[in-house]
Short mmCIF file of N, CA and C in Angstrom, two decimals:
data_model
loop_
_atom_site.label_atom_id
_atom_site.label_comp_id
_atom_site.label_asym_id
_atom_site.label_seq_id
_atom_site.Cartn_x
_atom_site.Cartn_y
_atom_site.Cartn_z
N MET A 136 35.93 -2.35 19.40
CA MET A 136 37.42 -1.51 20.00
C MET A 136 38.10 -2.12 20.72
N ILE A 137 39.38 -1.67 20.73
CA ILE A 137 40.36 -2.30 21.41
C ILE A 137 40.38 -2.79 23.17
N CYS A 138 40.24 -4.07 23.29
CA CYS A 138 40.07 -4.35 24.60
C CYS A 138 41.18 -4.62 25.54
N ILE A 139 41.32 -4.69 26.86
CA ILE A 139 42.24 -5.07 27.54
C ILE A 139 42.96 -6.16 27.48
N ARG A 140 42.34 -7.55 27.00
CA ARG A 140 42.68 -8.67 27.19
C ARG A 140 43.72 -8.99 25.62
N TRP A 141 43.19 -7.83 24.47
CA TRP A 141 44.30 -7.82 23.81
C TRP A 141 45.35 -7.42 23.93
N PHE A 142 45.26 -5.82 24.83
CA PHE A 142 46.59 -5.68 25.27
C PHE A 142 47.30 -6.24 25.97
N HIS A 143 46.89 -6.89 26.75
CA HIS A 143 47.63 -8.16 28.03
C HIS A 143 48.47 -8.96 26.88
N ARG A 144 47.32 -9.75 25.95
CA ARG A 144 47.89 -10.64 25.46
C ARG A 144 49.53 -9.98 24.32
N LEU A 145 49.47 -8.95 23.64
CA LEU A 145 50.19 -8.43 22.69
C LEU A 145 51.39 -8.20 23.92
N LEU A 146 51.02 -7.93 24.85
CA LEU A 146 52.29 -7.34 25.62
C LEU A 146 53.04 -8.36 26.26
N PHE A 147 52.33 -9.34 27.29
CA PHE A 147 52.52 -10.18 28.06
C PHE A 147 52.50 -11.78 27.17
N THR A 148 53.03 -12.18 26.39
CA THR A 148 52.50 -13.20 25.83
C THR A 148 53.33 -14.12 26.83
N ASN A 149 52.59 -15.43 26.93
CA ASN A 149 52.85 -16.29 27.62
C ASN A 149 53.75 -16.07 28.97
N ASN A 150 53.07 -14.81 30.06
CA ASN A 150 53.55 -13.85 31.33
C ASN A 150 54.89 -14.37 31.48
N ASN A 151 55.78 -14.59 30.41
CA ASN A 151 57.18 -14.52 30.54
C ASN A 151 57.64 -13.43 29.99
N ILE A 152 57.67 -11.89 30.59
CA ILE A 152 58.27 -10.70 29.90
C ILE A 152 59.50 -10.80 29.92
N LYS A 153 60.23 -11.49 31.20
CA LYS A 153 61.39 -10.91 31.59
C LYS A 153 62.39 -11.79 30.30
N ASN A 154 62.22 -12.57 29.69
CA ASN A 154 63.11 -13.25 28.15
C ASN A 154 62.81 -12.52 26.89
N ARG A 155 61.97 -11.45 26.97
CA ARG A 155 61.47 -10.88 26.08
C ARG A 155 62.62 -9.45 25.75
N THR A 156 62.85 -9.42 24.59
CA THR A 156 64.08 -8.68 24.28
C THR A 156 63.23 -7.43 24.35
N LYS A 157 64.03 -6.16 24.05
CA LYS A 157 63.61 -4.81 24.01
C LYS A 157 63.00 -4.62 22.52
N LYS A 158 63.11 -5.33 21.74
CA LYS A 158 63.32 -4.82 20.56
C LYS A 158 61.80 -5.58 20.56
N GLN A 159 61.59 -6.64 21.01
CA GLN A 159 59.88 -7.64 20.90
C GLN A 159 59.05 -6.51 21.64
N LEU A 160 59.22 -6.31 22.90
CA LEU A 160 58.12 -5.22 23.70
C LEU A 160 58.25 -3.79 22.91
N ILE A 161 59.06 -3.39 22.27
CA ILE A 161 58.79 -2.39 21.71
C ILE A 161 57.74 -2.33 20.50
N TYR A 162 58.10 -3.68 19.91
CA TYR A 162 57.02 -4.22 18.40
C TYR A 162 56.11 -4.28 19.08
N ASN A 163 55.45 -5.10 20.05
CA ASN A 163 54.23 -4.95 20.81
C ASN A 163 53.58 -3.80 21.12
N ILE A 164 54.50 -3.02 21.60
CA ILE A 164 53.34 -1.42 21.57
C ILE A 164 53.18 -0.66 20.51
N GLU A 165 54.51 -0.71 19.91
CA GLU A 165 54.04 -0.14 18.60
C GLU A 165 52.68 -1.02 17.61
N THR A 166 52.32 -2.48 18.07
CA THR A 166 51.34 -2.87 17.39
C THR A 166 50.31 -2.26 18.36
N ILE A 167 50.21 -2.37 19.49
CA ILE A 167 49.21 -2.15 20.58
C ILE A 167 48.82 -0.72 20.18
N ILE A 168 49.78 0.38 19.73
CA ILE A 168 49.30 1.69 19.37
C ILE A 168 48.76 1.82 18.33
N TYR A 169 49.28 1.18 17.04
CA TYR A 169 48.57 1.11 16.22
C TYR A 169 46.87 0.81 15.79
N LEU A 170 46.83 -0.32 16.52
CA LEU A 170 45.28 -1.22 16.73
C LEU A 170 44.56 0.13 17.66
N ILE A 171 45.09 1.11 18.15
CA ILE A 171 44.23 1.76 19.03
C ILE A 171 44.16 3.25 18.01
N PHE A 172 45.02 3.69 17.30
CA PHE A 172 45.00 4.48 16.08
C PHE A 172 43.83 3.88 15.04
N VAL A 173 44.03 2.67 14.43
CA VAL A 173 42.89 2.19 13.32
C VAL A 173 41.40 2.52 14.21
N ASP A 174 41.30 1.61 15.30
CA ASP A 174 40.16 2.06 15.90
C ASP A 174 39.87 2.88 16.17
N TYR A 175 40.18 4.09 16.32
CA TYR A 175 40.08 5.50 16.63
C TYR A 175 39.25 5.94 15.19
N ASN A 176 40.44 5.56 14.30
CA ASN A 176 40.07 6.51 13.24
C ASN A 176 38.61 5.94 12.55
N TYR A 177 38.42 4.39 12.44
CA TYR A 177 37.38 3.88 12.43
C TYR A 177 36.02 4.73 12.69
N LEU A 178 36.21 4.60 14.01
CA LEU A 178 35.34 5.16 14.79
C LEU A 178 35.28 6.65 14.78
N CYS A 179 36.07 7.36 14.66
CA CYS A 179 35.79 9.15 13.51
C CYS A 179 34.96 8.49 12.54
N TYR A 180 35.53 7.67 11.79
CA TYR A 180 34.66 7.55 10.25
C TYR A 180 33.33 7.40 10.26
N GLN A 181 33.20 6.61 11.15
CA GLN A 181 31.57 6.29 11.64
C GLN A 181 30.91 7.33 11.88
N ILE A 182 31.29 8.10 12.78
CA ILE A 182 30.66 9.57 13.34
C ILE A 182 30.47 10.69 12.63
N PHE A 183 31.72 10.75 11.48
CA PHE A 183 31.97 11.87 10.79
C PHE A 183 31.60 11.66 9.36
N PHE A 184 31.88 10.63 9.19
CA PHE A 184 31.77 10.42 7.53
C PHE A 184 30.56 9.33 7.20
N ASN A 185 29.92 9.34 8.31
CA ASN A 185 28.72 7.84 8.12
C ASN A 185 27.22 8.74 8.26
N MET A 186 27.64 9.84 8.71
CA MET A 186 25.81 10.14 9.19
C MET A 186 25.80 11.53 7.99
N ILE A 187 24.86 11.76 8.20
CA ILE A 187 24.13 12.35 7.45
C ILE A 187 22.76 13.93 8.06
N ASN A 188 23.31 15.09 7.86
CA ASN A 188 22.56 15.70 8.73
C ASN A 188 20.72 15.97 8.25
N VAL A 189 20.05 16.08 8.52
CA VAL A 189 18.57 16.31 8.21
C VAL A 189 17.57 17.35 9.05
N THR A 190 17.39 18.38 8.07
CA THR A 190 16.89 19.61 8.80
C THR A 190 15.42 19.16 8.80
N LEU A 191 14.78 19.27 9.80
CA LEU A 191 13.51 19.30 9.82
C LEU A 191 12.19 20.48 9.66
N PRO A 192 11.39 20.76 9.27
CA PRO A 192 10.82 21.70 8.94
C PRO A 192 10.50 22.96 10.08
N ASP A 193 10.61 21.99 11.48
CA ASP A 193 10.67 23.45 12.40
C ASP A 193 12.30 24.01 12.69
N GLY A 194 13.15 23.49 11.58
CA GLY A 194 14.42 24.35 11.40
C GLY A 194 15.45 22.89 12.26
N SER A 195 14.77 22.31 13.13
CA SER A 195 15.92 21.48 14.13
C SER A 195 16.74 20.15 12.74
N ILE A 196 17.98 20.05 13.25
CA ILE A 196 18.73 19.37 12.53
C ILE A 196 19.16 18.18 13.11
N LYS A 197 19.10 17.31 12.72
CA LYS A 197 19.03 15.76 13.55
C LYS A 197 20.21 14.91 12.74
N GLN A 198 21.12 14.30 13.16
CA GLN A 198 22.11 13.19 12.85
C GLN A 198 21.58 11.82 12.55
N TYR A 199 21.30 11.54 11.46
CA TYR A 199 21.18 9.86 10.89
C TYR A 199 22.32 9.05 10.44
N GLU A 200 22.50 7.18 10.29
CA GLU A 200 23.45 7.35 9.39
C GLU A 200 22.63 7.27 8.21
N LYS A 201 24.26 7.50 7.21
CA LYS A 201 23.78 7.82 5.67
C LYS A 201 23.05 5.95 4.99
N GLY A 202 22.12 6.49 4.62
CA GLY A 202 21.60 4.96 4.16
C GLY A 202 19.98 5.23 4.72
N SER A 203 19.92 5.81 5.93
CA SER A 203 18.20 6.02 6.81
C SER A 203 17.30 6.18 5.75
N SER A 204 16.02 6.16 5.67
CA SER A 204 15.30 6.77 5.27
C SER A 204 14.14 7.54 5.92
N ALA A 205 13.28 7.71 5.07
CA ALA A 205 12.45 9.05 6.13
C ALA A 205 11.77 8.34 6.94
N LEU A 206 11.21 7.31 6.57
CA LEU A 206 10.46 6.02 7.33
C LEU A 206 11.39 6.18 8.97
N ASP A 207 12.12 6.11 8.58
CA ASP A 207 13.36 5.69 9.74
C ASP A 207 13.51 6.92 10.89
N VAL A 208 13.47 8.35 10.00
CA VAL A 208 13.46 9.70 10.44
C VAL A 208 12.18 9.61 11.18
N ALA A 209 11.22 9.68 10.41
CA ALA A 209 9.74 9.31 11.63
C ALA A 209 9.73 8.46 12.47
N LYS A 210 10.34 7.23 12.23
CA LYS A 210 10.29 6.63 14.02
C LYS A 210 10.88 6.76 14.78
N SER A 211 11.96 7.48 14.23
CA SER A 211 12.66 8.18 15.61
C SER A 211 11.87 9.33 16.53
N ILE A 212 11.16 9.92 15.53
CA ILE A 212 10.22 10.99 16.26
C ILE A 212 9.18 10.50 17.20
N SER A 213 8.78 9.70 16.28
CA SER A 213 7.22 8.99 16.60
C SER A 213 6.64 7.99 15.88
N GLU A 214 6.14 6.52 17.03
CA GLU A 214 5.68 5.46 16.26
C GLU A 214 4.44 5.92 15.14
N GLY A 215 3.68 6.90 16.03
CA GLY A 215 2.42 7.33 15.15
C GLY A 215 2.44 7.89 14.10
N LEU A 216 3.72 8.89 13.80
CA LEU A 216 4.08 9.52 12.66
C LEU A 216 4.61 8.52 12.02
N ALA A 217 5.24 7.73 12.32
CA ALA A 217 5.81 6.43 10.93
C ALA A 217 4.34 5.62 10.56
N ARG A 218 3.57 5.40 11.30
CA ARG A 218 2.48 4.93 10.94
C ARG A 218 1.64 5.58 9.57
N ASN A 219 1.81 7.24 9.67
CA ASN A 219 0.74 7.60 8.96
C ASN A 219 1.76 8.60 7.59
N VAL A 220 2.92 8.14 8.02
CA VAL A 220 3.25 8.82 6.67
C VAL A 220 3.16 8.32 5.54
N LEU A 221 3.02 8.96 4.43
CA LEU A 221 2.66 8.35 2.74
C LEU A 221 4.03 8.61 2.38
N ALA A 222 4.54 9.90 2.16
CA ALA A 222 5.78 10.00 1.60
C ALA A 222 6.47 10.83 2.19
N ALA A 223 7.76 11.36 1.44
CA ALA A 223 8.26 12.56 2.14
C ALA A 223 9.04 13.58 0.88
N LYS A 224 9.08 14.57 1.15
CA LYS A 224 10.08 15.60 0.46
C LYS A 224 11.07 15.74 0.78
N ILE A 225 12.52 15.42 0.02
CA ILE A 225 13.65 15.57 0.56
C ILE A 225 14.08 17.00 -0.24
N ASP A 226 14.45 17.64 0.22
CA ASP A 226 15.24 18.75 -0.79
C ASP A 226 13.75 19.71 -1.47
N GLY A 227 12.65 19.50 -1.55
CA GLY A 227 11.40 19.62 -2.33
C GLY A 227 11.32 18.86 -3.38
N LYS A 228 11.62 17.27 -3.28
CA LYS A 228 11.26 16.76 -4.56
C LYS A 228 10.59 15.64 -3.38
N VAL A 229 9.41 15.34 -3.74
CA VAL A 229 8.63 14.33 -3.37
C VAL A 229 9.33 13.10 -3.50
N VAL A 230 9.39 12.54 -2.75
CA VAL A 230 9.89 10.62 -3.23
C VAL A 230 9.19 9.58 -2.09
N ASP A 231 9.26 8.39 -2.43
CA ASP A 231 9.12 7.32 -1.72
C ASP A 231 9.77 7.32 -0.13
N ALA A 232 8.75 7.00 1.17
CA ALA A 232 9.30 7.03 1.97
C ALA A 232 10.21 6.06 2.61
N ILE A 233 10.50 5.17 1.91
CA ILE A 233 11.51 4.19 2.24
C ILE A 233 13.00 4.41 1.63
N LEU A 234 13.12 5.44 0.56
CA LEU A 234 14.09 5.57 0.18
C LEU A 234 15.66 5.75 0.76
N PRO A 235 16.46 5.29 0.74
CA PRO A 235 17.70 5.97 1.51
C PRO A 235 18.04 7.23 0.93
N ILE A 236 18.67 7.80 2.39
CA ILE A 236 18.78 9.48 1.98
C ILE A 236 20.43 9.02 2.24
N SER A 237 21.19 9.65 1.37
CA SER A 237 22.74 9.79 1.50
C SER A 237 23.41 10.59 1.59
N THR A 238 22.48 12.22 1.69
CA THR A 238 23.37 13.05 1.29
C THR A 238 22.79 14.27 2.47
N ASP A 239 23.18 14.75 3.01
CA ASP A 239 22.55 15.67 4.14
C ASP A 239 21.02 16.32 3.23
N CYS A 240 20.34 16.69 4.04
CA CYS A 240 18.83 17.62 2.95
C CYS A 240 18.13 17.81 4.18
N SER A 241 16.79 18.63 3.66
CA SER A 241 15.95 19.19 4.32
C SER A 241 14.71 18.10 3.93
N LEU A 242 14.10 17.40 4.99
CA LEU A 242 12.84 16.48 4.85
C LEU A 242 11.60 17.44 5.64
N GLN A 243 10.91 17.04 4.89
CA GLN A 243 9.45 17.13 5.16
C GLN A 243 8.49 15.70 5.38
N LEU A 244 7.90 15.26 6.38
CA LEU A 244 7.66 14.26 6.03
C LEU A 244 5.76 14.14 5.76
N LEU A 245 5.25 13.34 4.49
CA LEU A 245 3.90 14.09 4.43
C LEU A 245 3.07 12.77 4.67
N THR A 246 1.73 12.74 5.07
CA THR A 246 1.07 12.89 5.90
C THR A 246 -0.82 12.95 4.76
N TRP A 247 -1.20 12.02 5.16
CA TRP A 247 -2.65 12.62 4.73
C TRP A 247 -2.56 14.11 4.72
N ASN A 248 -2.54 15.07 5.81
CA ASN A 248 -2.50 16.37 5.96
C ASN A 248 -2.15 16.95 5.06
N ASP A 249 -1.11 16.61 4.11
CA ASP A 249 -0.71 17.18 3.16
C ASP A 249 -1.20 17.27 1.70
N GLN A 250 -1.21 18.14 1.03
CA GLN A 250 -1.53 17.69 -0.38
C GLN A 250 -1.07 16.88 -1.19
N GLU A 251 0.99 17.02 -0.98
CA GLU A 251 1.47 15.94 -1.93
C GLU A 251 1.12 14.44 -1.42
N GLY A 252 0.78 14.36 0.20
CA GLY A 252 0.52 12.91 0.82
C GLY A 252 -0.79 12.36 0.20
N LYS A 253 -1.73 12.66 0.20
CA LYS A 253 -3.03 13.06 -1.23
C LYS A 253 -2.81 12.72 -2.24
N SER A 254 -2.12 13.13 -2.72
CA SER A 254 -1.67 12.86 -4.23
C SER A 254 -0.69 11.66 -4.33
N THR A 255 0.45 11.40 -3.43
CA THR A 255 0.61 10.55 -3.26
C THR A 255 0.02 9.11 -3.04
N MET A 256 -1.22 9.29 -2.43
CA MET A 256 -1.65 7.98 -1.86
C MET A 256 -2.77 7.52 -2.94
N TRP A 257 -3.50 8.70 -3.54
CA TRP A 257 -4.28 8.83 -4.78
C TRP A 257 -3.32 7.82 -6.21
N HIS A 258 -2.36 8.15 -6.42
CA HIS A 258 -1.43 7.96 -7.48
C HIS A 258 -1.39 6.54 -7.21
N SER A 259 -0.77 5.64 -5.93
CA SER A 259 -0.55 4.79 -5.70
C SER A 259 -2.22 3.87 -6.08
N SER A 260 -2.58 4.76 -5.39
CA SER A 260 -4.09 3.44 -5.35
C SER A 260 -4.43 3.62 -6.84
N ALA A 261 -4.36 4.50 -7.84
CA ALA A 261 -4.73 4.26 -9.40
C ALA A 261 -3.86 2.83 -9.81
N HIS A 262 -2.64 3.09 -9.78
CA HIS A 262 -2.33 1.92 -10.04
C HIS A 262 -2.11 0.54 -9.22
N ILE A 263 -2.50 0.51 -8.26
CA ILE A 263 -3.46 -0.95 -7.74
C ILE A 263 -4.89 -0.92 -8.16
N MET A 264 -5.67 -0.27 -8.43
CA MET A 264 -6.86 -0.51 -9.27
C MET A 264 -6.49 -0.67 -10.27
N ALA A 265 -5.68 -0.10 -11.08
CA ALA A 265 -5.27 -0.64 -12.41
C ALA A 265 -4.71 -2.25 -12.68
N GLU A 266 -4.08 -2.70 -11.76
CA GLU A 266 -3.85 -4.23 -11.66
C GLU A 266 -4.73 -5.16 -11.14
N ALA A 267 -5.86 -4.46 -10.27
CA ALA A 267 -7.20 -5.55 -10.09
C ALA A 267 -7.91 -5.70 -11.18
N LEU A 268 -7.94 -4.58 -11.72
CA LEU A 268 -9.03 -4.25 -12.93
C LEU A 268 -8.59 -4.78 -13.92
N GLU A 269 -6.86 -4.95 -14.44
CA GLU A 269 -6.18 -6.04 -15.83
C GLU A 269 -6.53 -7.51 -14.94
N PHE A 270 -6.78 -7.91 -13.95
CA PHE A 270 -6.29 -9.26 -13.10
C PHE A 270 -7.75 -9.76 -13.47
N TYR A 271 -9.06 -8.93 -13.42
CA TYR A 271 -9.99 -9.52 -13.52
C TYR A 271 -11.02 -9.45 -14.32
N PHE A 272 -10.12 -8.49 -15.53
CA PHE A 272 -10.55 -8.55 -16.53
C PHE A 272 -9.64 -8.25 -18.05
N PRO A 273 -8.78 -9.49 -18.04
CA PRO A 273 -7.88 -9.70 -19.04
C PRO A 273 -7.93 -8.59 -20.38
N GLY A 274 -7.04 -7.99 -20.74
CA GLY A 274 -7.33 -7.36 -21.84
C GLY A 274 -8.15 -6.10 -21.94
N ILE A 275 -8.24 -5.83 -20.83
CA ILE A 275 -8.77 -4.07 -20.85
C ILE A 275 -8.12 -3.59 -21.11
N LYS A 276 -8.48 -2.54 -21.66
CA LYS A 276 -7.60 -0.90 -22.13
C LYS A 276 -7.80 0.35 -21.09
N LEU A 277 -7.13 0.39 -20.50
CA LEU A 277 -7.04 1.31 -19.11
C LEU A 277 -6.54 2.80 -20.28
N ALA A 278 -7.34 4.00 -19.48
CA ALA A 278 -6.88 5.51 -20.30
C ALA A 278 -6.16 6.00 -18.82
N ILE A 279 -5.62 7.03 -19.15
CA ILE A 279 -4.75 8.15 -18.39
C ILE A 279 -5.57 8.20 -17.42
N GLY A 280 -5.35 7.58 -15.97
CA GLY A 280 -5.69 8.46 -14.99
C GLY A 280 -4.91 9.30 -13.67
N PRO A 281 -4.63 10.26 -13.90
CA PRO A 281 -3.83 10.67 -12.46
C PRO A 281 -5.00 11.00 -11.62
N PRO A 282 -4.20 11.21 -10.78
CA PRO A 282 -4.72 11.79 -9.32
C PRO A 282 -5.40 13.77 -9.54
N VAL A 283 -6.72 14.08 -9.48
CA VAL A 283 -6.96 15.47 -9.49
C VAL A 283 -7.27 16.02 -7.97
N ALA A 284 -7.62 16.93 -8.11
CA ALA A 284 -7.76 17.63 -7.10
C ALA A 284 -8.34 16.76 -5.55
N ASN A 285 -9.54 16.21 -6.31
CA ASN A 285 -10.38 15.51 -5.28
C ASN A 285 -10.32 14.14 -5.32
N GLY A 286 -8.93 13.32 -5.71
CA GLY A 286 -9.16 11.99 -5.62
C GLY A 286 -8.09 11.27 -6.89
N PHE A 287 -8.61 10.55 -7.70
CA PHE A 287 -8.28 10.18 -8.67
C PHE A 287 -9.62 9.15 -9.92
N TYR A 288 -8.80 8.75 -10.71
CA TYR A 288 -10.15 8.19 -12.39
C TYR A 288 -9.19 7.42 -12.61
N TYR A 289 -9.84 6.37 -13.79
CA TYR A 289 -9.43 6.09 -14.75
C TYR A 289 -10.00 5.59 -15.77
#
């Protein structure tokens, strides 16, 4: 934001206002107005164009900076919730909780209490288990192992 020091510096350089011509004073005032205008436009851009509306399951709408993640939304609600979030459902699609959100959306935070949250956890666990098996048993042949209703398998 433009500050008084800049205003004073532009208008009263060298504290010698009497020796300034009318043209110089008008130029300095125009410069100040321009700086205020640019600063105001930047602020408006930040407020109006760099924010997204996130609709939560209870119907409330909250604004966040563009590029915020579902995990950021969870942290703004509660630290405990953020620790329990496993994934997110953005506009009906299950995604990673750290994926940046760039447009207005509806958001559901998925925890172990949600079927999609469990499925995400089991899917990730299956990948971790496969990596561990490949590490300890080089050359192992893995079959398809999707998560099922009560867990996962390989």
